[in-house]
């Protein structure tokens, strides 16, 4: 079964502090993992994907297949990082090309001044 | 390019009625996926269409159906509405060559009374 777990519903940090949003997944094949973000009054948008190995807005995420995790990290949080973050999984490479995404329940990050 | 558009943005229906929601993908995108977002269940995959064919389907009752037209525009239909169908319905389009990177619309807020 495909499953994505984000254990923290809410996360609050102070500006300049490091932040880590946790994500664990369950998938029998080779998944593709993503982080999507939704800022207040904006639509859901892709933040980063593991296959790209890139850093977006200072965020990075490393896929750990042994621990089946894809935690999102940023060394110094900014107030504009406050948003809802969703970890998502796709088996596009093994689902006959299907683009289906399985989402976690999301973590609301608040960065306090 | 213009983003994904969804119409209508808000809808109020009564139990037992049916509703049709529309989604126009980004130009050139042939894959369209639909998701239901509720506070309790989060984001759940409904179905995906590619080249007018349903490629994948989530665990929703047969009251939920969809289709895709030759210009890639998609509609989803919910018949015999129930109170529990109240949700934000999100449409996402993707270029399959970008594997899993989906672009989301603003959603249609459906309220069933």
PDB file of C-alpha atoms in Angstrom:
ATOM      1  CA  UNK A   1       0.000   0.000   0.000  1.00  0.00           C
ATOM      2  CA  UNK A   2       1.136   3.521  -0.722  1.00  0.00           C
ATOM      3  CA  UNK A   3       1.203   5.771   2.293  1.00  0.00           C
ATOM      4  CA  UNK A   4       2.794   9.045   3.316  1.00  0.00           C
ATOM      5  CA  UNK A   5       3.018  10.029   6.962  1.00  0.00           C
ATOM      6  CA  UNK A   6       3.753  13.474   8.275  1.00  0.00           C
ATOM      7  CA  UNK A   7       3.827  13.068  12.050  1.00  0.00           C
ATOM      8  CA  UNK A   8       3.617  16.760  12.922  1.00  0.00           C
ATOM      9  CA  UNK A   9       0.394  18.550  12.208  1.00  0.00           C
ATOM     10  CA  UNK A  10       1.797  21.839  13.511  1.00  0.00           C
ATOM     11  CA  UNK A  11       5.350  23.092  13.794  1.00  0.00           C
ATOM     12  CA  UNK A  12       6.371  26.427  15.229  1.00  0.00           C
ATOM     13  CA  UNK A  13       9.883  27.862  15.155  1.00  0.00           C
ATOM     14  CA  UNK A  14      11.519  31.240  15.550  1.00  0.00           C
ATOM     15  CA  UNK A  15      13.041  33.180  12.677  1.00  0.00           C
ATOM     16  CA  UNK A  16      16.632  32.118  12.105  1.00  0.00           C
ATOM     17  CA  UNK A  17      16.170  28.725  13.746  1.00  0.00           C
ATOM     18  CA  UNK A  18      16.642  25.486  11.823  1.00  0.00           C
ATOM     19  CA  UNK A  19      13.534  23.687  10.726  1.00  0.00           C
ATOM     20  CA  UNK A  20      12.889  20.070   9.810  1.00  0.00           C
ATOM     21  CA  UNK A  21       9.559  18.771   8.563  1.00  0.00           C
ATOM     22  CA  UNK A  22       9.350  15.023   8.766  1.00  0.00           C
ATOM     23  CA  UNK A  23       7.984  12.695   6.122  1.00  0.00           C
ATOM     24  CA  UNK A  24       7.948   8.910   6.045  1.00  0.00           C
ATOM     25  CA  UNK A  25       6.557   6.802   3.262  1.00  0.00           C
ATOM     26  CA  UNK A  26       5.483   3.290   2.479  1.00  0.00           C
ATOM     27  CA  UNK A  27       5.773   2.037  -1.098  1.00  0.00           C
ATOM     28  CA  UNK A  28       6.719  -1.304  -2.527  1.00  0.00           C
ATOM     29  CA  UNK A  29       8.533  -0.037  -5.615  1.00  0.00           C
ATOM     30  CA  UNK A  30      10.801   2.901  -6.358  1.00  0.00           C
ATOM     31  CA  UNK A  31       8.836   6.024  -5.556  1.00  0.00           C
ATOM     32  CA  UNK A  32       9.369   9.583  -6.530  1.00  0.00           C
ATOM     33  CA  UNK A  33       9.047  11.940  -3.584  1.00  0.00           C
ATOM     34  CA  UNK A  34       7.969  15.553  -3.595  1.00  0.00           C
ATOM     35  CA  UNK A  35       7.347  18.435  -1.259  1.00  0.00           C
ATOM     36  CA  UNK A  36       4.454  20.705  -2.154  1.00  0.00           C
ATOM     37  CA  UNK A  37       3.750  23.979  -0.367  1.00  0.00           C
ATOM     38  CA  UNK A  38       0.648  26.102  -0.001  1.00  0.00           C
ATOM     39  CA  UNK A  39       1.116  29.677   1.140  1.00  0.00           C
ATOM     40  CA  UNK A  40      -1.828  31.597   2.513  1.00  0.00           C
ATOM     41  CA  UNK A  41      -4.414  32.297  -0.212  1.00  0.00           C
ATOM     42  CA  UNK A  42      -2.255  30.709  -2.894  1.00  0.00           C
ATOM     43  CA  UNK A  43      -2.587  27.482  -4.787  1.00  0.00           C
ATOM     44  CA  UNK A  44      -0.667  24.342  -4.031  1.00  0.00           C
ATOM     45  CA  UNK A  45       2.715  24.385  -5.736  1.00  0.00           C
ATOM     46  CA  UNK A  46       5.740  22.161  -6.042  1.00  0.00           C
ATOM     47  CA  UNK A  47       8.603  23.085  -3.754  1.00  0.00           C
ATOM     48  CA  UNK A  48      11.079  20.382  -4.657  1.00  0.00           C
ATOM     49  CA  UNK A  49      11.437  16.789  -5.812  1.00  0.00           C
ATOM     50  CA  UNK A  50      14.031  14.253  -4.779  1.00  0.00           C
ATOM     51  CA  UNK A  51      15.024  13.397  -8.319  1.00  0.00           C
ATOM     52  CA  UNK A  52      16.208  16.952  -8.940  1.00  0.00           C
ATOM     53  CA  UNK A  53      18.467  17.071  -5.873  1.00  0.00           C
ATOM     54  CA  UNK A  54      18.044  20.828  -5.806  1.00  0.00           C
ATOM     55  CA  UNK A  55      17.688  23.455  -3.122  1.00  0.00           C
ATOM     56  CA  UNK A  56      14.682  25.735  -3.423  1.00  0.00           C
ATOM     57  CA  UNK A  57      14.285  28.783  -1.186  1.00  0.00           C
ATOM     58  CA  UNK A  58      16.985  27.298   1.022  1.00  0.00           C
ATOM     59  CA  UNK A  59      15.097  24.045   1.533  1.00  0.00           C
ATOM     60  CA  UNK A  60      16.617  20.651   0.878  1.00  0.00           C
ATOM     61  CA  UNK A  61      15.325  17.127   1.236  1.00  0.00           C
ATOM     62  CA  UNK A  62      17.207  13.866   1.040  1.00  0.00           C
ATOM     63  CA  UNK A  63      15.592  10.577   0.200  1.00  0.00           C
ATOM     64  CA  UNK A  64      16.638   7.904   2.685  1.00  0.00           C
ATOM     65  CA  UNK A  65      15.484   4.584   1.291  1.00  0.00           C
ATOM     66  CA  UNK A  66      16.693   2.654   4.322  1.00  0.00           C
ATOM     67  CA  UNK A  67      14.556   4.702   6.687  1.00  0.00           C
ATOM     68  CA  UNK A  68      11.894   5.363   4.022  1.00  0.00           C
ATOM     69  CA  UNK A  69      12.054   9.047   4.832  1.00  0.00           C
ATOM     70  CA  UNK A  70      12.155  12.300   2.915  1.00  0.00           C
ATOM     71  CA  UNK A  71      12.506  15.009   5.531  1.00  0.00           C
ATOM     72  CA  UNK A  72      12.498  18.670   4.502  1.00  0.00           C
ATOM     73  CA  UNK A  73      15.149  20.887   6.068  1.00  0.00           C
ATOM     74  CA  UNK A  74      16.169  24.500   6.138  1.00  0.00           C
ATOM     75  CA  UNK A  75      19.033  25.810   8.279  1.00  0.00           C
ATOM     76  CA  UNK A  76      17.595  29.264   8.946  1.00  0.00           C
ATOM     77  CA  UNK A  77      13.828  29.703   8.813  1.00  0.00           C
ATOM     78  CA  UNK A  78      12.288  32.938   7.538  1.00  0.00           C
ATOM     79  CA  UNK A  79       8.863  34.373   8.327  1.00  0.00           C
ATOM     80  CA  UNK A  80       7.862  33.985   4.678  1.00  0.00           C
ATOM     81  CA  UNK A  81       8.342  30.229   5.042  1.00  0.00           C
ATOM     82  CA  UNK A  82       5.135  30.062   7.077  1.00  0.00           C
ATOM     83  CA  UNK A  83       2.821  27.829   5.066  1.00  0.00           C
ATOM     84  CA  UNK A  84       1.281  24.396   4.804  1.00  0.00           C
ATOM     85  CA  UNK A  85       3.735  21.756   3.615  1.00  0.00           C
ATOM     86  CA  UNK A  86       2.721  18.474   2.030  1.00  0.00           C
ATOM     87  CA  UNK A  87       4.937  15.517   1.346  1.00  0.00           C
ATOM     88  CA  UNK A  88       3.790  13.470  -1.649  1.00  0.00           C
ATOM     89  CA  UNK A  89       4.692  10.230  -3.348  1.00  0.00           C
ATOM     90  CA  UNK A  90       4.338   9.177  -6.944  1.00  0.00           C
ATOM     91  CA  UNK A  91       4.963   5.840  -8.518  1.00  0.00           C
ATOM     92  CA  UNK A  92       4.980   7.364 -11.983  1.00  0.00           C
ATOM     93  CA  UNK A  93       7.827   5.138 -13.044  1.00  0.00           C
ATOM     94  CA  UNK A  94       5.991   1.968 -12.096  1.00  0.00           C
ATOM     95  CA  UNK A  95       2.292   2.826 -12.276  1.00  0.00           C
ATOM     96  CA  UNK A  96       2.097   2.613 -16.027  1.00  0.00           C
ATOM     97  CA  UNK A  97       3.062   6.231 -16.148  1.00  0.00           C
ATOM     98  CA  UNK A  98       0.223   7.370 -13.913  1.00  0.00           C
ATOM     99  CA  UNK A  99       0.795  10.777 -12.391  1.00  0.00           C
ATOM    100  CA  UNK A 100      -1.185   9.923  -9.257  1.00  0.00           C
ATOM    101  CA  UNK A 101       0.147  11.604  -6.121  1.00  0.00           C
ATOM    102  CA  UNK A 102      -0.392  10.244  -2.618  1.00  0.00           C
ATOM    103  CA  UNK A 103      -0.192  13.060  -0.098  1.00  0.00           C
ATOM    104  CA  UNK A 104       0.536  13.196   3.581  1.00  0.00           C
ATOM    105  CA  UNK A 105      -1.865  15.105   5.807  1.00  0.00           C
ATOM    106  CA  UNK A 106       0.415  18.120   5.833  1.00  0.00           C
ATOM    107  CA  UNK A 107       2.373  20.128   8.401  1.00  0.00           C
ATOM    108  CA  UNK A 108       1.528  23.729   9.125  1.00  0.00           C
ATOM    109  CA  UNK A 109       4.760  25.603   9.682  1.00  0.00           C
ATOM    110  CA  UNK A 110       4.694  28.892  11.540  1.00  0.00           C
ATOM    111  CA  UNK A 111       7.853  30.966  11.735  1.00  0.00           C
ATOM    112  CA  UNK A 112       7.623  33.511  14.509  1.00  0.00           C
ATOM    113  CA  UNK A 113       9.524  36.817  14.438  1.00  0.00           C
TER     114      UNK A 113
ATOM    115  CA  UNK B   1       1.579  30.190 -20.078  1.00  0.00           C
ATOM    116  CA  UNK B   2      -1.699  30.567 -18.283  1.00  0.00           C
ATOM    117  CA  UNK B   3      -2.072  28.385 -15.210  1.00  0.00           C
ATOM    118  CA  UNK B   4      -4.631  25.720 -14.500  1.00  0.00           C
ATOM    119  CA  UNK B   5      -8.099  27.195 -14.264  1.00  0.00           C
ATOM    120  CA  UNK B   6     -11.145  25.735 -12.563  1.00  0.00           C
ATOM    121  CA  UNK B   7     -14.776  26.758 -12.784  1.00  0.00           C
ATOM    122  CA  UNK B   8     -16.812  27.520 -10.869  1.00  0.00           C
ATOM    123  CA  UNK B   9     -14.763  28.610  -7.873  1.00  0.00           C
ATOM    124  CA  UNK B  10     -17.622  28.205  -5.406  1.00  0.00           C
ATOM    125  CA  UNK B  11     -20.731  26.092  -5.519  1.00  0.00           C
ATOM    126  CA  UNK B  12     -23.568  25.399  -3.118  1.00  0.00           C
ATOM    127  CA  UNK B  13     -25.798  22.405  -3.756  1.00  0.00           C
ATOM    128  CA  UNK B  14     -28.356  20.435  -1.802  1.00  0.00           C
ATOM    129  CA  UNK B  15     -28.288  16.751  -0.999  1.00  0.00           C
ATOM    130  CA  UNK B  16     -29.388  14.545  -3.844  1.00  0.00           C
ATOM    131  CA  UNK B  17     -28.416  16.982  -6.576  1.00  0.00           C
ATOM    132  CA  UNK B  18     -25.594  16.461  -9.011  1.00  0.00           C
ATOM    133  CA  UNK B  19     -22.739  18.767  -9.891  1.00  0.00           C
ATOM    134  CA  UNK B  20     -20.214  19.189 -12.695  1.00  0.00           C
ATOM    135  CA  UNK B  21     -16.855  20.834 -12.165  1.00  0.00           C
ATOM    136  CA  UNK B  22     -14.569  21.952 -14.959  1.00  0.00           C
ATOM    137  CA  UNK B  23     -10.809  22.150 -15.308  1.00  0.00           C
ATOM    138  CA  UNK B  24      -8.681  23.661 -18.056  1.00  0.00           C
ATOM    139  CA  UNK B  25      -5.077  22.459 -17.925  1.00  0.00           C
ATOM    140  CA  UNK B  26      -1.956  24.336 -18.863  1.00  0.00           C
ATOM    141  CA  UNK B  27      -1.560  24.445 -22.617  1.00  0.00           C
ATOM    142  CA  UNK B  28       0.300  21.365 -23.801  1.00  0.00           C
ATOM    143  CA  UNK B  29      -0.399  19.315 -20.691  1.00  0.00           C
ATOM    144  CA  UNK B  30      -2.255  16.127 -21.509  1.00  0.00           C
ATOM    145  CA  UNK B  31      -2.549  14.636 -18.037  1.00  0.00           C
ATOM    146  CA  UNK B  32      -5.229  15.936 -15.683  1.00  0.00           C
ATOM    147  CA  UNK B  33      -5.733  14.665 -12.145  1.00  0.00           C
ATOM    148  CA  UNK B  34      -8.448  15.449  -9.634  1.00  0.00           C
ATOM    149  CA  UNK B  35      -8.121  15.530  -5.856  1.00  0.00           C
ATOM    150  CA  UNK B  36     -10.544  16.039  -3.026  1.00  0.00           C
ATOM    151  CA  UNK B  37      -9.307  18.078  -0.063  1.00  0.00           C
ATOM    152  CA  UNK B  38     -11.078  17.979   3.305  1.00  0.00           C
ATOM    153  CA  UNK B  39      -9.910  18.935   6.799  1.00  0.00           C
ATOM    154  CA  UNK B  40     -10.302  15.377   8.030  1.00  0.00           C
ATOM    155  CA  UNK B  41      -8.920  13.318   5.162  1.00  0.00           C
ATOM    156  CA  UNK B  42      -6.528  15.784   3.583  1.00  0.00           C
ATOM    157  CA  UNK B  43      -5.769  15.488  -0.114  1.00  0.00           C
ATOM    158  CA  UNK B  44      -7.138  12.353  -1.711  1.00  0.00           C
ATOM    159  CA  UNK B  45      -6.691  11.255  -5.298  1.00  0.00           C
ATOM    160  CA  UNK B  46      -9.908  10.905  -7.275  1.00  0.00           C
ATOM    161  CA  UNK B  47      -8.818  10.027 -10.806  1.00  0.00           C
ATOM    162  CA  UNK B  48      -6.430  10.849 -13.588  1.00  0.00           C
ATOM    163  CA  UNK B  49      -7.025  11.288 -17.292  1.00  0.00           C
ATOM    164  CA  UNK B  50      -4.529  11.176 -20.100  1.00  0.00           C
ATOM    165  CA  UNK B  51      -5.449  11.571 -23.748  1.00  0.00           C
ATOM    166  CA  UNK B  52      -9.159  11.220 -22.976  1.00  0.00           C
ATOM    167  CA  UNK B  53      -8.634   7.927 -21.109  1.00  0.00           C
ATOM    168  CA  UNK B  54      -8.914   7.343 -17.402  1.00  0.00           C
ATOM    169  CA  UNK B  55      -5.490   6.099 -16.408  1.00  0.00           C
ATOM    170  CA  UNK B  56      -5.964   5.707 -12.671  1.00  0.00           C
ATOM    171  CA  UNK B  57      -8.762   5.891 -10.149  1.00  0.00           C
ATOM    172  CA  UNK B  58      -8.850   6.418  -6.412  1.00  0.00           C
ATOM    173  CA  UNK B  59     -11.085   4.798  -3.820  1.00  0.00           C
ATOM    174  CA  UNK B  60     -14.224   6.813  -4.301  1.00  0.00           C
ATOM    175  CA  UNK B  61     -17.745   5.565  -4.980  1.00  0.00           C
ATOM    176  CA  UNK B  62     -19.140   5.372  -8.483  1.00  0.00           C
ATOM    177  CA  UNK B  63     -21.048   8.616  -7.878  1.00  0.00           C
ATOM    178  CA  UNK B  64     -17.778  10.329  -8.719  1.00  0.00           C
ATOM    179  CA  UNK B  65     -16.966  10.280 -12.396  1.00  0.00           C
ATOM    180  CA  UNK B  66     -14.964  12.260 -14.852  1.00  0.00           C
ATOM    181  CA  UNK B  67     -14.005  12.684 -18.440  1.00  0.00           C
ATOM    182  CA  UNK B  68     -11.476  14.416 -20.591  1.00  0.00           C
ATOM    183  CA  UNK B  69     -11.988  16.069 -23.930  1.00  0.00           C
ATOM    184  CA  UNK B  70      -9.773  16.117 -26.983  1.00  0.00           C
ATOM    185  CA  UNK B  71      -8.411  19.539 -25.988  1.00  0.00           C
ATOM    186  CA  UNK B  72      -7.375  18.036 -22.611  1.00  0.00           C
ATOM    187  CA  UNK B  73      -9.997  19.970 -20.671  1.00  0.00           C
ATOM    188  CA  UNK B  74     -11.569  17.809 -18.013  1.00  0.00           C
ATOM    189  CA  UNK B  75     -14.800  17.652 -16.093  1.00  0.00           C
ATOM    190  CA  UNK B  76     -15.743  15.741 -13.003  1.00  0.00           C
ATOM    191  CA  UNK B  77     -19.261  14.915 -11.999  1.00  0.00           C
ATOM    192  CA  UNK B  78     -20.699  13.972  -8.652  1.00  0.00           C
ATOM    193  CA  UNK B  79     -24.210  12.555  -8.634  1.00  0.00           C
ATOM    194  CA  UNK B  80     -26.603  12.196  -5.711  1.00  0.00           C
ATOM    195  CA  UNK B  81     -24.638  14.574  -3.542  1.00  0.00           C
ATOM    196  CA  UNK B  82     -24.132  13.802   0.135  1.00  0.00           C
ATOM    197  CA  UNK B  83     -23.180  16.160   2.942  1.00  0.00           C
ATOM    198  CA  UNK B  84     -19.790  14.472   3.134  1.00  0.00           C
ATOM    199  CA  UNK B  85     -18.996  15.532  -0.418  1.00  0.00           C
ATOM    200  CA  UNK B  86     -18.469  19.081   0.814  1.00  0.00           C
ATOM    201  CA  UNK B  87     -14.823  19.755   0.045  1.00  0.00           C
ATOM    202  CA  UNK B  88     -12.324  21.644  -2.031  1.00  0.00           C
ATOM    203  CA  UNK B  89     -11.854  19.884  -5.358  1.00  0.00           C
ATOM    204  CA  UNK B  90      -8.477  20.439  -6.907  1.00  0.00           C
ATOM    205  CA  UNK B  91      -7.461  19.819 -10.462  1.00  0.00           C
ATOM    206  CA  UNK B  92      -3.838  19.392 -11.481  1.00  0.00           C
ATOM    207  CA  UNK B  93      -2.252  19.114 -14.877  1.00  0.00           C
ATOM    208  CA  UNK B  94       1.123  17.785 -15.848  1.00  0.00           C
ATOM    209  CA  UNK B  95       3.422  17.209 -18.753  1.00  0.00           C
ATOM    210  CA  UNK B  96       4.255  13.526 -18.431  1.00  0.00           C
ATOM    211  CA  UNK B  97       7.754  14.244 -19.635  1.00  0.00           C
ATOM    212  CA  UNK B  98       8.306  16.033 -16.306  1.00  0.00           C
ATOM    213  CA  UNK B  99       7.289  12.928 -14.365  1.00  0.00           C
ATOM    214  CA  UNK B 100       5.105  13.737 -11.387  1.00  0.00           C
ATOM    215  CA  UNK B 101       5.470  17.504 -11.384  1.00  0.00           C
ATOM    216  CA  UNK B 102       1.892  18.672 -11.170  1.00  0.00           C
ATOM    217  CA  UNK B 103       0.497  22.151 -11.473  1.00  0.00           C
ATOM    218  CA  UNK B 104      -2.571  22.802  -9.386  1.00  0.00           C
ATOM    219  CA  UNK B 105      -5.571  24.971  -9.991  1.00  0.00           C
ATOM    220  CA  UNK B 106      -7.175  27.171  -7.326  1.00  0.00           C
ATOM    221  CA  UNK B 107      -9.878  24.614  -6.645  1.00  0.00           C
ATOM    222  CA  UNK B 108     -13.660  24.577  -6.564  1.00  0.00           C
ATOM    223  CA  UNK B 109     -15.194  24.884  -3.107  1.00  0.00           C
ATOM    224  CA  UNK B 110     -18.307  22.680  -3.026  1.00  0.00           C
ATOM    225  CA  UNK B 111     -20.731  22.993  -0.154  1.00  0.00           C
ATOM    226  CA  UNK B 112     -23.561  20.499   0.130  1.00  0.00           C
ATOM    227  CA  UNK B 113     -26.464  21.481   2.384  1.00  0.00           C
TER     228      UNK B 113
END
